[in-house]
Coordinates of C-alpha atoms in Angstrom, one line a residue:
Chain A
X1 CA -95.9 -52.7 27.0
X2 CA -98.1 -52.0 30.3
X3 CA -101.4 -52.6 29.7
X4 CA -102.2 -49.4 32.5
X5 CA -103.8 -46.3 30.7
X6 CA -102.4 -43.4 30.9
X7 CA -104.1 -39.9 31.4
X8 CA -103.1 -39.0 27.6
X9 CA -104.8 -42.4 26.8
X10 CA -108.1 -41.4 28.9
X11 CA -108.6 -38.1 27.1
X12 CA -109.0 -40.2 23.8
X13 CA -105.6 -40.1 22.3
X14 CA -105.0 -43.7 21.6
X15 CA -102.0 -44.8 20.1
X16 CA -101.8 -45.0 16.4
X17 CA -100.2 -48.6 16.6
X18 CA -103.0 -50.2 14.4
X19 CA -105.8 -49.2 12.2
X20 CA -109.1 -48.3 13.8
X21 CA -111.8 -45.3 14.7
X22 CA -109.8 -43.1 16.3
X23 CA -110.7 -41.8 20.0
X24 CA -112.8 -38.9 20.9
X25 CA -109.6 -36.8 21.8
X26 CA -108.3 -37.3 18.1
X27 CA -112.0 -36.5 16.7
X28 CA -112.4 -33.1 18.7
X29 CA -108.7 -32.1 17.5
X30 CA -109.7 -32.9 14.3
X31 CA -112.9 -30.6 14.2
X32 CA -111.0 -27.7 16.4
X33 CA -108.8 -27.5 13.3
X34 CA -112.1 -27.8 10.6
X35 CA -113.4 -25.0 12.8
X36 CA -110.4 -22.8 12.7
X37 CA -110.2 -23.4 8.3
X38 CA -114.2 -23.0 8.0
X39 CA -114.1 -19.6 10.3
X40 CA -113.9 -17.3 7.1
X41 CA -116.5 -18.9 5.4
X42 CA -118.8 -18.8 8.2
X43 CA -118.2 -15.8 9.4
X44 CA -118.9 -14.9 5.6
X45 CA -122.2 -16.5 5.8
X46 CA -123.4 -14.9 9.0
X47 CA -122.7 -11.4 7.7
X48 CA -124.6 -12.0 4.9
X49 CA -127.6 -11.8 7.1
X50 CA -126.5 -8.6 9.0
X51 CA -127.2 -4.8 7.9
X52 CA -124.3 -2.4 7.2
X53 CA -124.1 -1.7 10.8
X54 CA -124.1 -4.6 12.3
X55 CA -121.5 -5.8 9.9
X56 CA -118.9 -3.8 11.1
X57 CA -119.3 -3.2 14.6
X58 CA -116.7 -4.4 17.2
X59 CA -116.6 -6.7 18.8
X60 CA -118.6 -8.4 16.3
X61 CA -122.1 -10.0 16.6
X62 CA -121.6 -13.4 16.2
X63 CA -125.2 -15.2 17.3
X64 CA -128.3 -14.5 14.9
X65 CA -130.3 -15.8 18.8
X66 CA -129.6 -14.8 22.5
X67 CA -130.5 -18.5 22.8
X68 CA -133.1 -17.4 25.9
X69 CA -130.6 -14.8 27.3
X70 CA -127.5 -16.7 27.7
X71 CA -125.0 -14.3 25.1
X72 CA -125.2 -10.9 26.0
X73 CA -126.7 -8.4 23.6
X74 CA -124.0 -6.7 22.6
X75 CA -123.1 -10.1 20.6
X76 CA -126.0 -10.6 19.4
X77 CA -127.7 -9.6 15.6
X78 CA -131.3 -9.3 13.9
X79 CA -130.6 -12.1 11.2
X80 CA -132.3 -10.2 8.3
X81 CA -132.8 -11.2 4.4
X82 CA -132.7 -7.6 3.2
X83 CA -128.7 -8.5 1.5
X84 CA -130.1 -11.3 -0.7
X85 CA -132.7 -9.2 -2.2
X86 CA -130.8 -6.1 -3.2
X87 CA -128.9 -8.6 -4.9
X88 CA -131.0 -9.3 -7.2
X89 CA -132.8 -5.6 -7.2
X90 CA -132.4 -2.7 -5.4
X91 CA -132.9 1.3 -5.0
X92 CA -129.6 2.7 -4.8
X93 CA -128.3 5.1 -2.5
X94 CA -128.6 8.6 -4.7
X95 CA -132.8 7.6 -4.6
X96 CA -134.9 6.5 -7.4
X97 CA -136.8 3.8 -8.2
X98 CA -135.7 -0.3 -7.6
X99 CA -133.6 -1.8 -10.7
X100 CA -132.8 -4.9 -11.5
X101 CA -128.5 -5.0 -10.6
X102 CA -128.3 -7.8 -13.5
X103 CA -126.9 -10.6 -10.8
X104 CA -129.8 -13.2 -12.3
X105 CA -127.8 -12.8 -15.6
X106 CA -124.4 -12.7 -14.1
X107 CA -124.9 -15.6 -12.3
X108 CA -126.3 -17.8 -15.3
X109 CA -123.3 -16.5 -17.1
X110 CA -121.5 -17.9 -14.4
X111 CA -122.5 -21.7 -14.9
X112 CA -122.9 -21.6 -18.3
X113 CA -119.3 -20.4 -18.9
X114 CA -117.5 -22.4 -16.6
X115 CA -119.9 -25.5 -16.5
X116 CA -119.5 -25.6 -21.0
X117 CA -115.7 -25.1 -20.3
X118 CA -114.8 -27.7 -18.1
X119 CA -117.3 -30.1 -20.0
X120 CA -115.7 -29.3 -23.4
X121 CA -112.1 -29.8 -21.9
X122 CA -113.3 -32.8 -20.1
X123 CA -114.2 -34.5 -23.2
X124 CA -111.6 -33.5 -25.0
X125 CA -108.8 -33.8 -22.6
X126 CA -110.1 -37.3 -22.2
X127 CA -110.1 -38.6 -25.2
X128 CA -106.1 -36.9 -25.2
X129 CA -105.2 -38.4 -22.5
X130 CA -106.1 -42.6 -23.3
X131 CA -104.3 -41.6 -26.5
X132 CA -101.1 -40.6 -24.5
X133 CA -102.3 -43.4 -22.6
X134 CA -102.6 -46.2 -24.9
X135 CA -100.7 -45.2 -28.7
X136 CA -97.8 -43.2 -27.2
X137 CA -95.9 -40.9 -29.6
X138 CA -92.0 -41.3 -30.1
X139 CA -91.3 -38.5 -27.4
X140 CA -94.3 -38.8 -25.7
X141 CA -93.1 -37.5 -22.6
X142 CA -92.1 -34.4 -24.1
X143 CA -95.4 -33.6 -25.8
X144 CA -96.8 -34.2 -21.9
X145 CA -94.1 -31.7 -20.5
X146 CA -95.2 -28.9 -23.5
X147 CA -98.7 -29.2 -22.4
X148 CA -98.0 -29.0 -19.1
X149 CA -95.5 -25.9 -19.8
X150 CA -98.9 -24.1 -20.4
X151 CA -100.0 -24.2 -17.0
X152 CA -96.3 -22.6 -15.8
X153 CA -97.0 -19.4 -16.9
X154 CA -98.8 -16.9 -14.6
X155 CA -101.8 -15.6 -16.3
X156 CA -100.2 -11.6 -15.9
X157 CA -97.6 -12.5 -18.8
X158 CA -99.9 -13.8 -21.2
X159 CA -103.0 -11.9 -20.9
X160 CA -102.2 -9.1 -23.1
X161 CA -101.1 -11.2 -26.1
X162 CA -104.1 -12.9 -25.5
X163 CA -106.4 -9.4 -25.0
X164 CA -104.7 -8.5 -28.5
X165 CA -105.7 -11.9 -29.9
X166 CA -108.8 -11.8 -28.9
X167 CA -109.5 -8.2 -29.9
X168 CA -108.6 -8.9 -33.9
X169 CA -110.1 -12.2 -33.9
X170 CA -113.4 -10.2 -32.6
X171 CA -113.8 -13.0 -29.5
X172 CA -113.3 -10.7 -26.9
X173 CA -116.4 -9.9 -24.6
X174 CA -118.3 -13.5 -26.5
X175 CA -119.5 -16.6 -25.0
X176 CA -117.1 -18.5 -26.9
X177 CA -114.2 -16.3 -26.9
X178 CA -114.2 -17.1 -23.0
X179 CA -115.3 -20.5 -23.0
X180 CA -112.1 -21.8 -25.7
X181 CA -110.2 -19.8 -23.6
X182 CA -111.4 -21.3 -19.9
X183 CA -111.4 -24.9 -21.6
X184 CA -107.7 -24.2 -23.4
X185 CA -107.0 -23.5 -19.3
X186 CA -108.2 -26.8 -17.9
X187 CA -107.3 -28.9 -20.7
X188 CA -103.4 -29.5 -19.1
X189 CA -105.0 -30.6 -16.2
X190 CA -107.4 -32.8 -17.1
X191 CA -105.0 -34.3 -19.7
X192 CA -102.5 -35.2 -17.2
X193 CA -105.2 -36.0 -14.1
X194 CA -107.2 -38.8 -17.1
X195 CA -104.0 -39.9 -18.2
X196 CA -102.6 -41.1 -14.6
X197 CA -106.0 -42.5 -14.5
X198 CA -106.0 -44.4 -17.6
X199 CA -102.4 -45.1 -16.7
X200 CA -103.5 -47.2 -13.8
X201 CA -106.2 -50.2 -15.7
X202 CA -105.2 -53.2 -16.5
X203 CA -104.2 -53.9 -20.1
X204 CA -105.2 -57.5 -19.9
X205 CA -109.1 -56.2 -19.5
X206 CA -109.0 -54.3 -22.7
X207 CA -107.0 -57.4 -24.1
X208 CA -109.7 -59.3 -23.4
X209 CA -112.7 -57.0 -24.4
X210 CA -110.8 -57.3 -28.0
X211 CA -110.4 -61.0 -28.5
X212 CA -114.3 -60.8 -27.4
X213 CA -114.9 -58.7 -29.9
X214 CA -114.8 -55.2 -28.9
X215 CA -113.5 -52.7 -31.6
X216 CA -111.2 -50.0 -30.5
X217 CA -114.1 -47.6 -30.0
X218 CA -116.4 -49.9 -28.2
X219 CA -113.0 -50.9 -25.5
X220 CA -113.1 -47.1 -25.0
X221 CA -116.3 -46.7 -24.4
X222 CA -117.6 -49.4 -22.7
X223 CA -114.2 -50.8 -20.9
X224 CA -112.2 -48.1 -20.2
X225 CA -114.6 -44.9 -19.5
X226 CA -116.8 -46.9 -16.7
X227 CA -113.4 -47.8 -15.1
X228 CA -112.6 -44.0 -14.7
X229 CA -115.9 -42.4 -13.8
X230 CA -114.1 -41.6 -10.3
X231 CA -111.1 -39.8 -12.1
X232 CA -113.8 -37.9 -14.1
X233 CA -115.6 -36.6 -11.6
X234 CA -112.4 -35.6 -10.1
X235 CA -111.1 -33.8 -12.8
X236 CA -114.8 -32.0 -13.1
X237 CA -114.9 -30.7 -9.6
X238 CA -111.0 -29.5 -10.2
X239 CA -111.9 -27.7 -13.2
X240 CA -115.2 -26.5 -12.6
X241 CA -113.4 -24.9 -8.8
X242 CA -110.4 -23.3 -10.8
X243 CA -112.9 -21.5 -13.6
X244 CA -115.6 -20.6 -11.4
X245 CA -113.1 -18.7 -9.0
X246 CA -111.0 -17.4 -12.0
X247 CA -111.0 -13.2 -11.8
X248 CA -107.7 -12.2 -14.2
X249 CA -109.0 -13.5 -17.8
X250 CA -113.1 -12.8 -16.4
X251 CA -112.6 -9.4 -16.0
X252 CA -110.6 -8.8 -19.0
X253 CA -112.0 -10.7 -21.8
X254 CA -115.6 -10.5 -21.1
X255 CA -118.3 -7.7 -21.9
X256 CA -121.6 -6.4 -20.0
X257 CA -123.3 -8.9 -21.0
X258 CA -120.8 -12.0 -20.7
X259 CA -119.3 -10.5 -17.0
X260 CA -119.3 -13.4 -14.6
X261 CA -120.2 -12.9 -10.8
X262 CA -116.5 -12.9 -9.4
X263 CA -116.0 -9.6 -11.5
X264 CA -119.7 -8.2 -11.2
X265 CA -119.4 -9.0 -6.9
X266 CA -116.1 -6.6 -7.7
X267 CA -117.9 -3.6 -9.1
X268 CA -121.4 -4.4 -7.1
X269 CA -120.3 -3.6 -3.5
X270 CA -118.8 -0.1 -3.7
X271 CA -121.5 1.5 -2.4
X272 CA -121.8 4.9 -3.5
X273 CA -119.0 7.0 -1.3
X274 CA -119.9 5.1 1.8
X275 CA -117.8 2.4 1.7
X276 CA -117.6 -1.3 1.1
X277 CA -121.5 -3.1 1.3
X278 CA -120.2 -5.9 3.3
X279 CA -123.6 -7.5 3.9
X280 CA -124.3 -7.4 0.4
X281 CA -120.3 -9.1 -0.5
X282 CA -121.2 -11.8 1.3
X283 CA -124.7 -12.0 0.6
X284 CA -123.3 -12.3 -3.1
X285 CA -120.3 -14.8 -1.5
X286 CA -122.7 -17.0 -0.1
X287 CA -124.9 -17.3 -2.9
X288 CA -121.7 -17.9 -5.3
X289 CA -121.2 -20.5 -3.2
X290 CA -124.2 -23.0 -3.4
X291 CA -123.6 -24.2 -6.9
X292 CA -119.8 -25.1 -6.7
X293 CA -120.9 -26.7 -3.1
X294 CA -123.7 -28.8 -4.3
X295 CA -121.6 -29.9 -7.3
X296 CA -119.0 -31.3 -5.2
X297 CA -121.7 -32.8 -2.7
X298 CA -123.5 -34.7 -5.2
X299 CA -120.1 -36.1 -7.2
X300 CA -118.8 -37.1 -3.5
X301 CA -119.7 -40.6 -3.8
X302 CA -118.0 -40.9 -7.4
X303 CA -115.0 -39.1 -5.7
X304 CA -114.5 -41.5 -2.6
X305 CA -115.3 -45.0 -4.8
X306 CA -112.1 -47.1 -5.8
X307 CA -110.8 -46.3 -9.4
X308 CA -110.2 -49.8 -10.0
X309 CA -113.7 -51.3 -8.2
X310 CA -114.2 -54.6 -9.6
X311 CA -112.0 -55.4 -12.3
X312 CA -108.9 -56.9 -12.2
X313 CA -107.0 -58.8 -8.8
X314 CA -103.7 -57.3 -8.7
Chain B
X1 CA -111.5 -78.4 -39.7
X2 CA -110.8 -75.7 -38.0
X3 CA -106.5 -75.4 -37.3
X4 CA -104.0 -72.6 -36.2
X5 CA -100.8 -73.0 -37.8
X6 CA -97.6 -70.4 -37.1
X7 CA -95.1 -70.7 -39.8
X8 CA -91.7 -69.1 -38.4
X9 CA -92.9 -66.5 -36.7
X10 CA -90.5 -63.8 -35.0
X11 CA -90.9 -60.9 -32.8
X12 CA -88.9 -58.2 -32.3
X13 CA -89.3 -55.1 -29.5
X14 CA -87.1 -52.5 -30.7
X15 CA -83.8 -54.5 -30.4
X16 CA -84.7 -57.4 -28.3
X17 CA -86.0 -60.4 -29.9
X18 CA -89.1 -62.3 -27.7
X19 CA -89.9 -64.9 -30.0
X20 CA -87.4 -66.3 -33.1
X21 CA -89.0 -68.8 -35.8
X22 CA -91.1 -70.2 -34.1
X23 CA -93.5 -73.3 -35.8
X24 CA -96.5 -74.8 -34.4
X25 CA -99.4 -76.3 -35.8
X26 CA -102.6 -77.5 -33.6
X27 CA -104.9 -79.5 -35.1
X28 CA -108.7 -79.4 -34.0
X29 CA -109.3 -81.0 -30.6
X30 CA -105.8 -81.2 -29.4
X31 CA -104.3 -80.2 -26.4
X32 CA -101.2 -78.4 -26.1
X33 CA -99.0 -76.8 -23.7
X34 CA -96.8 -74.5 -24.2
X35 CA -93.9 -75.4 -21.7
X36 CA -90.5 -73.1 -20.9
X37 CA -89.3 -70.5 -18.4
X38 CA -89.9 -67.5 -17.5
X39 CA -89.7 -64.4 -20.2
X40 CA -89.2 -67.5 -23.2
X41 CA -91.5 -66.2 -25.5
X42 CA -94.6 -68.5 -24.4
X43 CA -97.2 -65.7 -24.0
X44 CA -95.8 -63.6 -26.4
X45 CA -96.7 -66.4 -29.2
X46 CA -100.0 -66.9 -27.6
X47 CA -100.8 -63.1 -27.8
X48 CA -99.5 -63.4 -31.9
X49 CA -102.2 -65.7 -32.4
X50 CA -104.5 -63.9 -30.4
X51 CA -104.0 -60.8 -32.6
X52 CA -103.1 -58.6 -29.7
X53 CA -99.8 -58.3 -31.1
X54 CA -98.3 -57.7 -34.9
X55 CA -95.8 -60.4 -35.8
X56 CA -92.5 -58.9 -37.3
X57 CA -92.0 -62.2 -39.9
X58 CA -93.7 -65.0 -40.0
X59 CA -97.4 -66.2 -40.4
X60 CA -100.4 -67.0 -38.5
X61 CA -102.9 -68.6 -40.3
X62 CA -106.3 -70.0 -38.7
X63 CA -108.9 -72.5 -40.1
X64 CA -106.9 -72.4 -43.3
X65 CA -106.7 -68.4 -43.8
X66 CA -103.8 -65.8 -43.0
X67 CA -104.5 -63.7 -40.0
X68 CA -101.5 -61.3 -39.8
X69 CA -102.8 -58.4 -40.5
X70 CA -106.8 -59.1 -39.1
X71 CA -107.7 -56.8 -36.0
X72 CA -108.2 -59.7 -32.9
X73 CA -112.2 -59.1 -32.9
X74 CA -112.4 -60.7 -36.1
X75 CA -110.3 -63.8 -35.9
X76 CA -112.8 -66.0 -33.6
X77 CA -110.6 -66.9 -31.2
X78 CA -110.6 -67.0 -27.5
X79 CA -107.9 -66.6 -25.2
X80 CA -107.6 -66.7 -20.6
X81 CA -105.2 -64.1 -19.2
X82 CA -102.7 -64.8 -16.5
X83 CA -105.1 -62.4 -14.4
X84 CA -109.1 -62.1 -14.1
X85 CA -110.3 -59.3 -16.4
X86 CA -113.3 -59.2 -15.4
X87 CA -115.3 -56.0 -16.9
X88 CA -116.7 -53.1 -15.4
X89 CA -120.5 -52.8 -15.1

């Protein structure tokens, strides 16, 4: 091969003939492409901070700054906080004095609901799983392919048997009624996520915990469970994603008081007979989105590690 | 004196048979090595007296007791894999 570099080569596209940083060609493609998939959500964010009539006009104001001049006006928007407090409380449109909209609650329904639910199936699915894992059942495979069966059907063709369920039982519009059913939605998942994970450790680590002597408990516990932190965390963000984003079953099975802030956002913005609030949508949107974000920021590190750091030399 | 003895010891998975009357005895101090190829039986036996794995016929019996049906924490025995196991933090 000529060792000459070519004009491709000098715009940063090295050739991919060996592993290493890639060139600043292959970097700006990279974030022209993050740009493009992060639009929506940006574009969410900056409206959030716009009045109703800067929200729609077209073409759209895209800079909250002229930045000295250089974007003409016609771009450019007074960023304003107005959205996030209404909110939270706010006069309505047919007059009277500022109420409280409820969001506070909505919100802490939010967490509570989805954070219990994916914690309950994550304990529960995990303890499932290493036994699927570990003591298989004749047919074990089967039993997998049943739980995962649950997952097949769309949530339309079940959610009236369920409303009916719910409805004699006396669950529906409850905490728990909505938390069993969020965690009887994640548990599939996190089954078969801890059970590939559990699927992966070496036996002769657990073998060895044993002759040391390790009861079964304690080999779970304190052999197994630190070698899977990584595929926890995983299986949290997953599930904690899925049921803080779920609409169907939210705005079904839960009451006034239980409602959670996808299906409160829903009836929040319809402003009265003059259309959508699209400041306040995505003042709600953006504000929906710190939790979730912060979540997955702060279990990053757990994500990235190896599964099997420091255990056994394959 | 503390011994491990295996009186005819067999192991079965499912239809295949690992191990098939197998007798040892070691007394205390000695060295022994388990010679044979590959997929004999060697650490099959080993993991017998380890406790790791239930004999189908055939006793273990250490320091003068029968171990069959003891869980491997309480037989005070030690054993090296074929791999490091080291464990996690």
């Amino acid at each position: 091969m000529a060792t000459s570099t070519t004009t491709w080569e000098k715009l940063g596209f090295r050739k991919a003939f060996r592993v290493g940083e890639a060139g600043w060609g292959h970097t700006l493609w990279v974030a022209l492409v993050s740009f493009i998939y992060f639009l929506p959500v940006l574009i969410i964010v900056i409206t959030s901070f716009k009045v109703q009539n800067e929200a729609l006009s077209v073409p759209a104001k895209f800079f909250p700054t002229s930045f000295f001049g250089l974007i003409p006006e016609q771009y450019v928007f007074t960023p304003t906080l107005e959205n996030f407090t209404s909110v939270f409380s706010r006069a309505f449109t047919t007059g009277g004095a500022v109420e409280s909209t409820g969001f506070d609650r909505y919100f802490f329904n939010s967490m509570f609901i989805a954070g219990s639910s994916v914690l309950l199936a994550l304990v529960i699915g995990t303890l499932a799983a290493f036994g699927f894992s570990r003591y298989p059942l004749k047919g074990n495979d089967t039993y997998l392919f049943i739980i995962l069966t649950t997952r097949m059907l769309p949530a339309i063709v079940v959610i009236i048997p369920i409303i009916l369920m719910f409805r004699i039982v006396g669950l529906s519009g409850s905490y728990p009624g909505i938390i069993f059913l969020y965690t009887a939605f994640n548990l599939p998942f996190t089954i078969w996520m801890m059970k590939s994970f559990f699927d992966e450790l070496s036996l002769d680590v657990e073998d060895a915990a044993r002759i040391d002597g390790s009861s079964e408990l304690r080999v779970f516990f304190k052999v197994c469970l630190p070698q899977v932190v990584a595929g926890l965390a995983a299986t949290f963000v997953f599930g904690l994603i899925l049921t803080w984003n779920e609409f169907l079953f939210a705005l079904l099975l839960t009451g006034a008081d239980t409602r959670t802030v996808p299906v409160a956002m829903n009836q929040a913005v319809a402003g009265g007979g003059i259309g959508v609030l699209w400041g306040l949508l995505a003042a709600i949107e953006t504000l929906f989105l710190i939790p979730v974000f912060l979540v997955t920021f702060f279990l990053q590190n757990h994500l990235l590690r190896g599964v099997t750091f420091g255990t056994v030399k394959r | 004196m503390s011994t491990i003895e295996i009186k005819k010891i067999t192991k079965k998975f499912g239809e295949f048979t690992a191990v098939k009357d197998a007798d040892l005895s070691v007394k205390a101090g000695e060295v022994v090595c388990l010679l044979g190829p590959s997929g004999c039986g060697k650490t099959t036996t080993l993991r017998m007296i380890a406790g790791l794995e239930r004999t189908t016929e055939g006793d273990v019996v250490i320091a003068g007791k029968r171990m069959n049906e003891l869980p491997p924490e309480k037989r005070d025995i030690a054993m090296v894999f074929q791999f490091y196991a080291l464990y996690p933090r």
